[in-house]
Amino acid sequence: MSSKKNTKKVSDSEDDDFEEEEDESEGSGEEDSAENSVKEEEDEEEEENGDNEIKEEDNADTKIEVKDENEDDEEEEEFKPSINGNKRKNDTPVEKAAGLSNAKQVKTSGGDAVKKPVQKQQDSDDEDDENSDIKWKYLEHHGVLFPDYWQKHNVRPRYDGKPIDLNLLQEEMATYWSQTLGTDWEHKPKYRENFSKQFLDTFGKDKGKYDFDKFDFTPIKIHLEEQKEIRKNRSKEEKNQEKQKKERLSDYYAGAILDGFREKVGQFMIEPPTLFKGRGEHPKMGMMKGRIQPEAVVINISKDAPVPKCSVPGHGWSEIVHKQDVTWLASYKDDSVKKQHKYIFLSAESKLKAENDKKKYEKARRLKNLIGQIRENYERKLRSSDPVDRQLGTATYLIDKLALRVGNEKSEEEADTVGCCSLRVEHIQVIEDTQIGFDFLGKDSMRYQNTVKVTEIVWKNMQSFIKNKKPGDDLFDRIDASSLNEYLKSQMEGLTAKVFRTYNASHTLQKELDKADEEGLDKMDLKDKLNFYDEANRNVAILCNHQKTVGKNFDVMVGKMEQRINVYKDYEKELHTHLNKCKKNGVNAYEKEVILEEKDDGKHKMFVKKFPGTKEKIQEAIEKIKKKIDEEQNKKQSKEKNKEIALGTSKTNYNDPRISVVWCKKWEVPVEKVFPKTLIAKFVWAMDTDLEWSF
């Protein structure tokens, strides 16, 4: 057993403190995800426009996107170059040859911004602003920060058992690949195929001489682990210096002035190069995401605002624009992998975001008042003799009832993700008893697998839509995303599939939370109330098919929970034995320390078993540990039940926050137990909602 200075004690009298620590550790993942949710929120708010070909999707390895709110598994620290190191002026010839550069050849003075014409985007591509009205009168900011160019570490991998020299780009790519060694990504066929091809292409005319399977990147992997240990063992002074450096950069880049008020920028760092992962079986996984150069970045500021200085010597901005009808500060197109535009926005708690959020939820409430009329309309179309109307009615029914996205056409290079309009015959199964089975890849390549009971007319329509068709044929062959969106907007101004999802999510949450009276919430303690709320939110996540990838440490964490439960159960048995002895001969009180949770560093979490000297005290201890066992088992069951369900997405993007605020007030639940501090800041406009308000 480790010495006391290497352990942390948790006695049975300290259970409450121990529980709070566990709750905080799980909640921290939620806060982190909300803090970094800039890109995902903007993605979630995009209109499902059939003509929008450059809509940004979530990507598991994108540095400016959110992790699932409940993803509390620790991720291995990625090796990244430090901020603001030495810069080189241009891409190397081999970068250009490998197609990994986003730079355009322009003449600029060192560090000065330049105005250079670029092809204009369509208004539908300018983020998701709901209309073209003026969003701001004055906007000033400091632009974006670029990651450093790669600095060689000169650690050589082996080829066919012998060390091999790599150039700058090859070493960078090899280092990113080395991060995947020992993970599932290393052995994913498509990931390996794409990376190996691109890596060998960097050898130019000599690429035919090399076999990727003969490369051994272990030396670089060892180097990364050594560097990780060095960073971990830095002195407090060194860590503080790095922290202060980051704070200085943040103070400079994270601030913007909007109509005379200082606002926080959500994410000011351009994505660094890395290997693309995506989610699901994306056809481009394993490809190198190229370096974004300033010449790819468009800056949006006021006409009378100072132009931000470009931090990369010898480079300049692509264009300076003054678009007051959009809310993005900067945009750029990443041509290396997904070839999509990305945007830099103000943070989630900014005034603009708050206004957009409130408009979004008010639009969903407006749909609530019209939903009966809209359903009557599409139900008439379900029975129409016109095949186009029947398909429009059926598609709208699926969007309404199943929270499906509209679905756009995909190129062969994109992941085969589908929505309602892009469903194929192979994705559905018409089953007896008016049931329809769905099995397809939705957004982020997350599998949607569901069997639902539908109305008889919908069932008959679906049966007729697949008649005499091949598995690869379109289910809805007479409509597309544009025509469906046009129909939706004819029913209500601004109506999209996303508005349906927001309405159905908020309506479902309100309906579930309204069951509190019949569930006897007034007699529940705080933990039971929170479990009730989480179950309501879980039903929303299931409705919207909000899934997450199971974390690599999930089994380890569940194993630790089981270990704690077993320790508590052993303690309960020992208490019963102790009680029997007490009844016969009397006993003396004593304590015993055992390991509650083992740690790799030897600093085990300990548990102090207390054995009282009287029957009454022993019985109290038994009741207390029984309650503790129940709580731990419920926590474990909840974690297993939600291992593939992302509870945070609906809470952040679809549930009207006023529903949760009113519920918390009514049942005396602190709002910080439901929302992390980042969501409280994001939804500050909802915190004063009247107790009588209802969605």
XYZ file of C-alpha atoms in Angstrom:
695
model
C 0.000 0.000 0.000
C 1.253 3.466 -0.834
C 2.290 5.804 1.909
C -0.211 8.380 3.081
C 1.501 11.252 1.342
C 0.836 9.518 -1.995
C -2.825 8.822 -1.364
C -6.070 10.671 -1.027
C -8.409 9.522 1.697
C -12.150 9.333 1.310
C -13.863 8.291 4.504
C -17.501 7.335 4.753
C -18.065 10.609 6.562
C -16.556 12.443 3.596
C -18.806 10.875 0.987
C -20.423 14.156 0.051
C -17.071 15.728 -0.741
C -16.111 12.702 -2.783
C -19.345 12.796 -4.756
C -18.930 16.469 -5.530
C -15.459 15.831 -6.870
C -16.788 13.150 -9.193
C -19.638 15.375 -10.372
C -17.271 18.231 -11.081
C -14.943 16.029 -13.083
C -17.803 14.919 -15.269
C -19.186 18.412 -15.592
C -15.864 19.879 -16.634
C -16.060 18.168 -19.972
C -19.370 19.897 -20.543
C -17.916 23.289 -19.755
C -14.920 22.741 -21.991
C -17.105 21.711 -24.876
C -19.368 24.705 -24.514
C -16.329 26.990 -24.318
C -15.101 25.704 -27.675
C -18.454 25.385 -29.380
C -18.056 28.299 -31.776
C -17.932 26.359 -35.006
C -20.452 23.685 -34.120
C -23.039 26.237 -33.088
C -22.653 28.063 -36.369
C -22.909 24.770 -38.258
C -26.064 23.887 -36.358
C -27.624 27.224 -37.285
C -27.061 26.953 -41.032
C -30.162 26.809 -43.177
C -30.604 23.528 -45.039
C -30.174 25.146 -48.448
C -29.916 22.804 -51.396
C -27.691 25.289 -53.242
C -25.219 25.661 -50.409
C -22.250 23.567 -51.479
C -19.648 24.833 -49.031
C -21.415 24.360 -45.726
C -18.962 23.531 -42.954
C -19.512 20.185 -41.243
C -18.282 19.130 -37.832
C -15.005 17.285 -37.849
C -13.615 15.360 -34.942
C -10.089 16.658 -35.442
C -10.952 20.275 -36.232
C -9.369 22.570 -33.687
C -12.185 25.107 -33.643
C -15.053 22.748 -33.201
C -16.742 21.456 -30.105
C -16.295 18.078 -28.444
C -19.415 16.349 -27.300
C -20.488 17.945 -24.097
C -20.446 14.732 -22.162
C -17.205 13.490 -23.644
C -15.304 13.293 -20.372
C -12.731 10.806 -21.579
C -9.221 12.179 -21.606
C -7.730 12.670 -25.046
C -4.057 12.120 -25.708
C -2.291 15.449 -25.997
C -1.493 16.198 -29.629
C 1.961 17.357 -30.627
C 1.625 20.897 -31.954
C 4.197 23.551 -32.721
C 4.334 26.406 -30.237
C 2.686 29.727 -30.970
C 4.648 32.569 -32.561
C 7.851 30.742 -33.413
C 9.977 31.450 -36.446
C 8.067 31.873 -39.671
C 9.248 31.186 -43.180
C 7.967 33.299 -46.000
C 6.537 30.793 -48.438
C 5.584 27.163 -48.857
C 8.341 24.777 -49.831
C 8.263 23.388 -53.384
C 7.419 19.953 -52.010
C 4.385 21.383 -50.181
C 3.146 22.827 -53.427
C 3.821 19.563 -55.241
C 1.850 17.624 -52.644
C -1.065 20.041 -52.885
C -0.846 21.033 -49.221
C -0.634 24.798 -49.626
C -3.442 27.312 -49.475
C -1.261 30.274 -50.410
C -1.844 32.364 -53.506
C 1.156 33.962 -55.199
C 0.847 37.648 -54.382
C 3.315 40.420 -53.840
C 3.009 41.982 -50.422
C 5.067 44.070 -48.113
C 6.127 42.242 -44.967
C 3.243 41.937 -42.570
C 1.053 44.541 -44.260
C -2.536 43.793 -45.116
C -3.402 43.942 -48.791
C -6.624 44.186 -50.676
C -6.835 41.577 -53.387
C -9.919 40.669 -55.420
C -11.357 37.233 -54.797
C -14.355 35.465 -56.185
C -17.431 36.594 -54.280
C -19.507 34.083 -52.375
C -23.241 33.832 -52.701
C -25.205 35.343 -49.836
C -26.413 31.865 -48.895
C -22.821 30.944 -48.106
C -22.305 33.799 -45.666
C -22.784 31.870 -42.437
C -26.411 31.535 -41.417
C -27.657 35.044 -40.802
C -31.405 34.836 -40.975
C -31.864 37.819 -43.255
C -29.924 40.617 -44.879
C -30.651 43.383 -42.367
C -27.834 45.357 -40.763
C -26.172 43.392 -37.954
C -23.761 46.071 -36.758
C -22.721 49.675 -37.365
C -19.092 49.460 -36.264
C -16.808 46.418 -36.109
C -13.111 46.359 -35.248
C -10.839 43.436 -34.372
C -7.234 42.258 -34.669
C -7.721 39.569 -37.288
C -6.590 35.982 -36.784
C -3.496 34.234 -35.470
C -1.689 31.650 -37.572
C -0.006 28.523 -36.212
C 3.765 28.371 -36.526
C 5.517 26.773 -39.424
C 6.953 23.389 -38.659
C 10.251 23.321 -36.778
C 12.333 20.216 -37.497
C 13.130 17.915 -34.582
C 15.431 15.774 -36.799
C 14.279 12.468 -35.326
C 14.572 9.964 -38.147
C 12.161 7.087 -38.687
C 13.477 3.805 -40.075
C 12.897 2.360 -43.498
C 13.517 -1.348 -43.910
C 15.391 -1.248 -40.609
C 17.660 1.700 -41.465
C 17.304 5.392 -40.448
C 16.028 7.592 -43.271
C 16.318 11.359 -43.671
C 13.106 13.320 -44.228
C 12.590 16.830 -45.501
C 10.538 19.400 -43.594
C 7.093 18.416 -44.878
C 7.796 14.687 -44.696
C 8.895 15.008 -41.073
C 5.769 16.995 -40.207
C 3.504 14.407 -41.831
C 5.427 11.549 -40.229
C 5.023 13.176 -36.815
C 1.265 13.488 -37.220
C 1.126 9.841 -38.294
C 3.209 8.825 -35.281
C 0.488 10.232 -33.035
C -1.871 7.557 -34.351
C 0.432 4.634 -33.522
C -1.247 2.346 -31.027
C -4.710 3.745 -31.772
C -7.549 2.396 -33.907
C -6.744 4.989 -36.569
C -3.436 3.295 -37.368
C -5.256 0.242 -38.689
C -8.271 1.854 -40.380
C -7.849 0.837 -44.045
C -9.033 4.102 -45.610
C -7.104 6.260 -43.139
C -3.923 4.305 -43.782
C -4.466 4.203 -47.544
C -5.005 7.957 -47.882
C -2.090 8.925 -45.665
C 0.360 6.466 -47.198
C -0.449 7.654 -50.724
C -0.062 11.318 -49.824
C 3.090 10.671 -47.796
C 4.752 8.684 -50.589
C 3.784 11.399 -53.096
C 6.132 13.767 -51.246
C 9.061 11.648 -52.488
C 8.270 12.787 -56.025
C 9.743 10.659 -58.790
C 11.294 8.327 -56.184
C 7.973 7.363 -54.596
C 7.942 4.062 -56.474
C 11.044 2.994 -54.559
C 9.249 2.979 -51.212
C 6.768 0.644 -49.556
C 4.841 2.372 -46.758
C 4.629 -0.833 -44.722
C 8.438 -0.847 -44.438
C 8.477 2.511 -42.619
C 8.890 2.355 -38.850
C 7.816 5.581 -37.140
C 8.475 4.308 -33.612
C 11.491 6.622 -33.031
C 9.254 9.662 -33.576
C 6.576 8.186 -31.315
C 9.183 7.737 -28.574
C 10.356 11.316 -29.123
C 6.791 12.603 -28.712
C 6.357 10.684 -25.468
C 9.654 12.061 -24.166
C 8.617 15.601 -25.067
C 5.310 15.049 -23.325
C 7.115 14.026 -20.143
C 9.423 17.035 -20.401
C 6.429 19.346 -20.698
C 4.724 17.594 -17.824
C 7.773 18.019 -15.577
C 8.411 21.683 -16.322
C 8.906 23.986 -13.386
C 6.063 26.100 -12.104
C 7.870 29.184 -13.372
C 8.127 27.765 -16.903
C 4.452 26.849 -16.926
C 3.523 30.328 -15.718
C 5.627 31.917 -18.454
C 3.806 29.899 -21.112
C 0.472 30.730 -19.521
C 1.290 34.442 -19.535
C 2.363 34.236 -23.172
C -0.966 32.682 -24.131
C -2.828 35.260 -22.074
C -1.034 38.098 -23.876
C -2.027 36.641 -27.232
C -5.572 36.132 -26.024
C -5.795 39.690 -24.719
C -4.768 40.949 -28.144
C -6.708 38.663 -30.493
C -9.731 37.666 -28.403
C -11.149 41.178 -28.176
C -13.335 42.989 -30.694
C -15.253 46.261 -30.633
C -18.857 46.001 -31.756
C -20.902 49.202 -31.832
C -18.844 50.733 -29.046
C -18.786 47.657 -26.790
C -15.945 45.221 -26.257
C -16.899 41.676 -27.238
C -15.015 38.398 -26.995
C -13.928 36.578 -30.158
C -14.868 32.923 -30.108
C -11.809 31.442 -31.829
C -8.997 33.501 -33.290
C -6.509 30.746 -34.177
C -6.518 29.395 -37.721
C -6.634 25.600 -37.787
C -3.136 24.094 -37.855
C -2.182 21.328 -40.287
C -2.994 17.824 -39.088
C -4.358 14.540 -40.407
C -8.050 14.671 -41.200
C -10.184 12.227 -39.241
C -13.783 13.294 -39.507
C -16.385 10.961 -38.080
C -17.585 7.659 -39.365
C -16.078 6.297 -42.573
C -15.211 9.555 -44.313
C -13.579 8.862 -47.714
C -10.851 11.469 -47.077
C -9.794 10.346 -43.610
C -6.031 10.255 -43.204
C -5.340 13.051 -45.669
C -3.193 15.974 -44.593
C -5.037 19.197 -43.884
C -2.925 21.885 -45.484
C -1.550 25.049 -43.972
C -3.833 28.068 -44.295
C -1.988 31.153 -45.504
C -3.132 34.772 -44.985
C -3.844 35.015 -48.727
C -6.804 32.676 -48.147
C -8.329 34.840 -45.388
C -10.978 37.529 -45.900
C -11.266 40.120 -43.113
C -14.620 41.754 -42.334
C -14.460 45.126 -40.527
C -16.003 48.589 -40.674
C -14.898 50.959 -43.406
C -13.506 53.352 -40.802
C -11.848 50.647 -38.654
C -8.070 50.101 -38.783
C -7.037 47.141 -40.919
C -5.664 44.302 -38.731
C -1.971 43.626 -39.157
C -1.094 40.285 -40.708
C 1.248 38.481 -38.310
C 3.042 36.474 -41.024
C 5.928 38.414 -42.632
C 5.761 38.604 -46.403
C 2.070 37.790 -46.570
C -1.196 39.723 -46.570
C -4.938 39.260 -46.390
C -6.891 38.093 -49.408
C -9.431 40.890 -49.112
C -10.842 43.438 -46.699
C -14.650 43.611 -46.829
C -17.257 45.643 -44.963
C -20.294 43.349 -44.865
C -22.661 44.652 -42.223
C -25.332 42.070 -43.024
C -23.252 39.160 -41.681
C -21.743 38.449 -38.268
C -18.460 36.746 -39.171
C -15.170 38.537 -38.539
C -13.032 36.515 -40.934
C -13.529 33.706 -43.417
C -11.287 31.389 -45.353
C -11.564 28.401 -47.629
C -9.624 25.264 -46.830
C -8.876 23.716 -50.218
C -6.763 20.836 -48.937
C -9.374 18.264 -47.893
C -13.025 19.261 -47.623
C -12.789 22.406 -49.768
C -15.189 24.363 -47.612
C -15.450 27.862 -46.242
C -14.952 28.378 -42.529
C -15.678 31.401 -40.398
C -14.426 33.210 -37.324
C -17.220 34.572 -35.128
C -17.707 36.395 -31.883
C -18.036 34.133 -28.857
C -21.223 32.355 -27.893
C -22.027 34.919 -25.182
C -21.732 37.940 -27.477
C -24.581 40.359 -28.064
C -25.013 39.228 -31.671
C -25.171 35.570 -30.714
C -27.655 36.311 -27.955
C -29.903 38.173 -30.378
C -29.687 35.383 -32.951
C -30.383 32.735 -30.318
C -33.466 34.522 -29.072
C -34.745 35.011 -32.638
C -34.148 31.325 -33.322
C -36.218 30.172 -30.362
C -38.936 32.745 -30.983
C -39.209 31.440 -34.544
C -39.680 27.933 -33.115
C -42.407 29.299 -30.822
C -44.038 30.904 -33.859
C -44.055 27.470 -35.498
C -45.836 26.155 -32.407
C -48.766 28.446 -33.202
C -48.861 27.326 -36.843
C -47.940 23.657 -36.506
C -51.546 22.437 -36.655
C -52.211 24.314 -39.883
C -48.907 23.189 -41.427
C -49.586 19.561 -40.555
C -53.035 19.757 -42.104
C -51.437 21.081 -45.276
C -48.801 18.377 -45.652
C -51.324 15.687 -44.687
C -53.470 16.803 -47.637
C -50.422 16.457 -49.857
C -49.907 12.919 -48.544
C -53.192 11.970 -50.249
C -52.693 14.039 -53.399
C -52.904 12.466 -56.848
C -49.843 14.511 -57.818
C -46.705 12.393 -57.156
C -44.631 15.525 -56.475
C -47.071 16.652 -53.788
C -47.111 13.168 -52.253
C -43.326 13.204 -51.981
C -43.306 16.742 -50.542
C -45.921 15.760 -47.965
C -44.117 12.540 -47.019
C -40.721 14.240 -46.727
C -42.187 16.993 -44.536
C -43.845 14.359 -42.340
C -40.456 12.666 -41.799
C -38.767 15.988 -41.025
C -41.492 16.869 -38.545
C -41.813 13.520 -36.791
C -38.224 12.223 -36.952
C -36.250 15.505 -36.870
C -34.427 14.571 -40.082
C -32.315 17.093 -41.953
C -33.230 18.038 -45.511
C -30.201 16.382 -47.113
C -28.162 17.681 -50.051
C -26.449 15.938 -52.935
C -22.898 14.772 -52.198
C -19.929 14.491 -54.498
C -17.997 11.227 -54.713
C -15.221 12.767 -52.604
C -17.556 13.546 -49.709
C -18.769 11.213 -46.992
C -21.927 9.343 -47.978
C -24.087 11.098 -45.405
C -27.730 11.610 -46.232
C -30.786 13.502 -45.110
C -34.417 13.244 -46.031
C -34.203 14.246 -49.716
C -31.086 12.180 -50.382
C -32.434 8.938 -48.886
C -32.037 5.956 -51.175
C -34.122 2.806 -51.394
C -31.355 0.872 -49.632
C -31.750 3.105 -46.561
C -35.319 2.111 -45.736
C -37.327 -1.009 -45.140
C -41.113 -1.133 -45.337
C -42.246 -3.452 -42.549
C -45.630 -4.897 -41.645
C -47.945 -3.136 -39.207
C -47.261 0.280 -40.837
C -43.651 0.405 -39.680
C -40.662 1.835 -41.544
C -37.065 0.895 -40.793
C -34.314 3.469 -41.382
C -30.592 2.749 -41.563
C -28.244 5.403 -42.970
C -25.354 7.695 -42.099
C -26.512 11.118 -40.944
C -24.528 14.252 -40.156
C -20.916 13.621 -39.105
C -21.282 10.068 -40.485
C -23.223 9.084 -37.371
C -25.443 6.092 -38.033
C -29.191 6.637 -37.833
C -30.893 3.321 -37.169
C -34.530 3.440 -36.187
C -37.793 1.602 -36.735
C -40.888 3.765 -36.367
C -44.611 3.319 -36.688
C -46.090 5.766 -39.197
C -49.573 6.603 -40.389
C -51.111 4.254 -42.913
C -50.965 6.796 -45.757
C -47.264 7.494 -45.148
C -46.595 3.748 -45.083
C -48.420 3.289 -48.405
C -46.578 6.236 -49.956
C -43.195 4.884 -48.902
C -44.125 1.515 -50.345
C -45.045 3.125 -53.664
C -41.851 5.247 -53.724
C -39.613 2.147 -53.653
C -41.646 0.129 -56.137
C -39.626 -1.048 -59.163
C -36.510 0.780 -57.953
C -32.997 -0.485 -57.359
C -31.307 -0.182 -53.934
C -29.157 2.743 -55.112
C -32.076 4.744 -56.532
C -33.383 7.867 -54.809
C -36.388 7.359 -52.568
C -37.646 10.872 -53.351
C -36.897 11.072 -57.068
C -39.280 13.932 -57.872
C -38.114 16.497 -55.308
C -34.795 17.830 -54.052
C -33.568 19.951 -51.155
C -34.339 23.218 -52.958
C -37.942 22.330 -53.776
C -38.552 21.021 -50.254
C -37.097 24.181 -48.697
C -39.239 26.273 -51.019
C -42.338 24.406 -49.866
C -41.414 24.815 -46.193
C -40.916 28.564 -46.589
C -44.315 28.821 -48.283
C -45.874 27.518 -45.066
C -44.107 29.962 -42.739
C -41.551 32.669 -43.345
C -38.088 31.319 -42.566
C -39.309 27.753 -41.946
C -36.577 25.139 -42.387
C -35.956 21.612 -41.186
C -33.812 23.129 -38.443
C -36.759 25.177 -37.184
C -38.764 21.943 -37.043
C -35.970 20.323 -35.006
C -35.750 23.297 -32.653
C -39.518 23.293 -32.183
C -39.771 19.528 -31.653
C -36.774 19.489 -29.292
C -38.103 22.358 -27.178
C -41.674 21.039 -27.272
C -40.477 17.588 -26.171
C -38.385 19.018 -23.328
C -41.295 21.149 -22.122
C -43.651 18.162 -22.272
C -41.228 15.905 -20.384
C -40.477 18.477 -17.682
C -44.191 19.174 -17.231
C -44.484 15.628 -15.863
C -42.700 16.799 -12.717
C -45.916 17.170 -10.720
C -47.130 13.650 -11.389
C -43.643 12.276 -10.703
C -43.685 13.860 -7.237
C -40.668 16.086 -7.774
C -41.507 18.113 -4.671
C -40.544 15.094 -2.542
C -37.269 14.401 -4.359
C -33.816 15.493 -3.295
C -31.554 17.493 -5.618
C -29.881 14.460 -7.192
C -33.198 12.849 -8.082
C -34.430 16.118 -9.579
C -31.319 16.337 -11.733
C -31.761 12.715 -12.832
C -35.325 13.591 -13.843
C -34.062 16.555 -15.880
C -31.310 14.504 -17.534
C -33.823 11.857 -18.572
C -36.012 14.537 -20.170
C -33.007 15.940 -22.029
C -32.015 12.422 -23.058
C -35.392 11.928 -24.741
C -34.732 15.070 -26.779
C -31.274 13.816 -27.797
C -32.773 10.506 -28.944
C -35.455 12.326 -30.946
C -32.813 14.423 -32.731
C -30.376 11.493 -33.140
C -27.626 13.346 -31.294
C -24.906 10.747 -31.036
C -21.258 10.758 -30.090
C -18.338 8.459 -30.667
C -17.624 6.273 -27.653
C -14.445 7.563 -26.014
C -11.350 5.389 -26.000
C -11.270 5.443 -22.180
C -14.935 4.577 -21.703
C -14.323 0.988 -20.587
C -11.584 2.143 -18.219
C -13.885 4.669 -16.567
C -16.706 2.144 -16.222
C -14.180 -0.273 -14.737
C -13.237 2.309 -12.109
C -16.903 2.730 -11.239
C -17.257 -1.029 -10.806
C -14.170 -1.043 -8.607
C -15.705 1.605 -6.338
C -19.009 -0.277 -6.183
C -17.220 -3.500 -5.205
C -15.330 -1.690 -2.429
C -18.606 -0.304 -1.077
C -20.317 -3.712 -1.280
C -17.444 -5.356 0.592
C -17.754 -2.663 3.241
C -21.484 -3.349 3.584
C -20.830 -7.082 4.135
C -18.170 -6.303 6.725
C -20.558 -3.959 8.519
C -23.180 -6.721 8.747
C -20.564 -9.088 10.199
C -19.496 -6.352 12.603
C -23.145 -5.821 13.621
C -23.635 -9.528 14.389
C -20.535 -9.534 16.581
C -21.779 -6.428 18.343
C -25.123 -8.085 19.133
C -23.392 -11.128 20.643
C -20.398 -9.841 22.551
C -20.055 -6.138 21.914
C -17.269 -4.615 19.798
C -14.810 -1.758 19.788
C -14.890 0.952 17.131
C -12.054 0.933 14.594
C -11.129 2.089 11.079
C -9.565 0.398 8.058
C -8.108 2.020 4.936
C -8.423 0.403 1.489
C -7.747 1.457 -2.096
C -10.858 2.912 -3.703
C -9.330 3.755 -7.073
C -5.883 2.850 -8.341
C -3.777 5.496 -10.099
C -0.870 4.892 -12.462
C 1.288 7.393 -10.582
C 0.819 5.520 -7.312
C -1.264 8.286 -5.749
C -4.215 6.005 -5.167
C -7.571 7.279 -4.012
C -8.211 5.677 -0.647
C -11.385 4.872 1.266
C -11.598 4.743 5.055
C -13.996 2.100 6.342
C -15.374 3.078 9.726
C -16.725 0.421 12.098
C -18.654 2.041 14.989
C -18.885 0.524 18.463
C -22.684 0.574 18.936
C -25.539 -1.200 17.152
C -27.289 2.076 16.346
C -24.207 3.621 14.747
C -23.436 0.431 12.819
C -26.993 0.347 11.457
C -26.671 3.988 10.388
C -23.414 3.163 8.583
C -25.121 0.252 6.777
C -27.975 2.459 5.564
C -25.513 5.107 4.448
C -23.357 2.725 2.415
C -26.464 1.151 0.841
C -27.476 4.577 -0.389
C -23.964 5.140 -1.676
C -24.038 1.836 -3.575
C -27.373 2.756 -5.184
C -26.024 6.140 -6.241
C -22.884 4.651 -7.777
C -24.863 1.964 -9.597
C -27.263 4.577 -10.976
C -24.311 6.684 -12.095
C -22.758 3.679 -13.847
C -26.040 2.721 -15.520
C -26.533 6.301 -16.695
C -23.038 6.426 -18.165
C -23.542 3.137 -20.005
C -26.989 4.184 -21.218
C -25.668 7.480 -22.584
C -22.341 6.277 -23.946
C -23.400 6.970 -27.550
C -25.841 9.805 -26.856
C -24.618 13.413 -26.915
C -26.733 15.148 -24.289
C -25.043 18.501 -24.799
C -25.975 19.200 -28.421
C -29.688 19.676 -27.787
C -29.011 21.661 -24.621
C -26.647 24.006 -26.465
C -28.408 24.355 -29.814
C -32.018 23.129 -29.790
C -33.685 23.378 -26.384
C -35.051 26.829 -25.617
C -33.011 27.708 -22.487
C -35.986 29.467 -20.909
C -37.660 26.075 -20.440
C -34.791 24.913 -18.225
C -34.521 28.239 -16.379
C -38.219 28.246 -15.450
C -38.050 24.583 -14.393
C -35.053 25.315 -12.159
C -36.850 28.233 -10.525
C -40.035 26.257 -9.970
C -38.323 23.257 -8.387
C -35.568 25.159 -6.568
C -32.723 23.662 -8.574
C -29.627 25.885 -8.966
C -29.347 26.708 -12.660
C -25.593 26.006 -12.549
C -26.479 22.350 -11.889
C -28.214 22.241 -15.282
C -26.055 24.637 -17.326
C -22.256 24.949 -17.109
C -20.961 28.486 -16.650
C -20.312 28.892 -20.379
C -23.954 28.182 -21.230
C -25.100 30.491 -18.445
C -23.043 33.226 -20.121
C -24.379 32.255 -23.553
C -27.991 32.292 -22.346
C -27.767 35.253 -19.981
C -30.754 36.758 -21.799
C -32.903 33.833 -20.596
C -31.985 33.963 -16.898
C -34.664 36.495 -15.908
C -37.516 34.588 -17.545
C -40.766 34.887 -15.608
C -41.923 31.839 -13.669
C -45.204 31.756 -15.608
C -43.474 31.556 -19.007
C -43.975 28.405 -21.080
C -42.711 27.359 -24.488
